[in-house]
Short mmCIF file of C-alpha atoms in Angstrom, two decimals:
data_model
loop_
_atom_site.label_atom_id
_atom_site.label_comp_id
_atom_site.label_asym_id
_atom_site.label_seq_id
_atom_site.Cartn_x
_atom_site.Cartn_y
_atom_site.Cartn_z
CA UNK A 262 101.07 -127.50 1.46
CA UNK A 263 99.46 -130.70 -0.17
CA UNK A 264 103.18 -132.21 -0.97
CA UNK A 265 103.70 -131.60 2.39
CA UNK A 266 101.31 -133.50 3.61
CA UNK A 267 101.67 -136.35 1.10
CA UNK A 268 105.54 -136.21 3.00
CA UNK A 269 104.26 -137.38 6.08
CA UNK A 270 101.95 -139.77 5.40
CA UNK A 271 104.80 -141.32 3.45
CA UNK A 272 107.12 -141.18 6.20
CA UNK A 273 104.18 -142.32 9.02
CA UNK A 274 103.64 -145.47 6.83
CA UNK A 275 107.46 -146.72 5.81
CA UNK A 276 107.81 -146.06 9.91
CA UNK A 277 104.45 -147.95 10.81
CA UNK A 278 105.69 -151.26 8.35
CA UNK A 279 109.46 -151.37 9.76
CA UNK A 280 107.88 -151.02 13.47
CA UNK A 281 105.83 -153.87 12.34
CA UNK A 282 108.39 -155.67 11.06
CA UNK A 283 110.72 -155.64 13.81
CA UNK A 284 107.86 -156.40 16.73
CA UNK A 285 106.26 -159.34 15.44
CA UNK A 286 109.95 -161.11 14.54
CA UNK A 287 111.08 -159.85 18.33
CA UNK A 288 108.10 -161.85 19.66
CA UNK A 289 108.10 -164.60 17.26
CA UNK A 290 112.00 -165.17 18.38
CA UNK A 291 110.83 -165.01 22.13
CA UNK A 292 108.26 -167.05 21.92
CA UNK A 293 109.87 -169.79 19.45
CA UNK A 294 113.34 -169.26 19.33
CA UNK A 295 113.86 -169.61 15.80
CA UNK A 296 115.34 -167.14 13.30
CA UNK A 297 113.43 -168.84 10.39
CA UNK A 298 110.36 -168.35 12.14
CA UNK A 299 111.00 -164.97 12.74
CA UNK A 300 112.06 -164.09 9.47
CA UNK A 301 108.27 -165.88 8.02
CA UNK A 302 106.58 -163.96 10.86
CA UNK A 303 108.49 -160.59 9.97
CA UNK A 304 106.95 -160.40 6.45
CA UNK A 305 103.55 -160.77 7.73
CA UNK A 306 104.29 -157.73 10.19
CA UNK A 307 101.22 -156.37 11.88
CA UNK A 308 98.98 -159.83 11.29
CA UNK A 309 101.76 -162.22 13.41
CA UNK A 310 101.41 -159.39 16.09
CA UNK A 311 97.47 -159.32 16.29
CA UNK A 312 97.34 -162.71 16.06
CA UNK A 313 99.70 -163.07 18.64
CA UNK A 314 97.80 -161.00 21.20
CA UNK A 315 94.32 -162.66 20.40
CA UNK A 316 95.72 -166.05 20.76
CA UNK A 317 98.21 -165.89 23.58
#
């Protein structure tokens, strides 16, 4: 039952980063139109996109 768990969690957490991932380099490319940009914002994931909806 415990390995189980440990399964999901895994799986809820490689999800949670890609999701992450993807979002803040889909607004970072909308908002700046620039694949470098969205690349730089991609690796910082889930800071770009809180960032993004304090500032803006």
């Amino acid at each position: 039952m415990e390995n189980q768990k440990t399964t999901i969690v895994e799986k809820t957490v490689k999800t949670g980063i890609s999701f992450g991932s993807c979002l803040a380099m889909i607004i970072s490319y909308t908002a700046w139109k620039s694949i470098g940009w969205a690349i730089v914002h991609g690796l910082f994931s889930w800071i770009y996109v809180l960032y993004y909806i304090i500032r803006y």
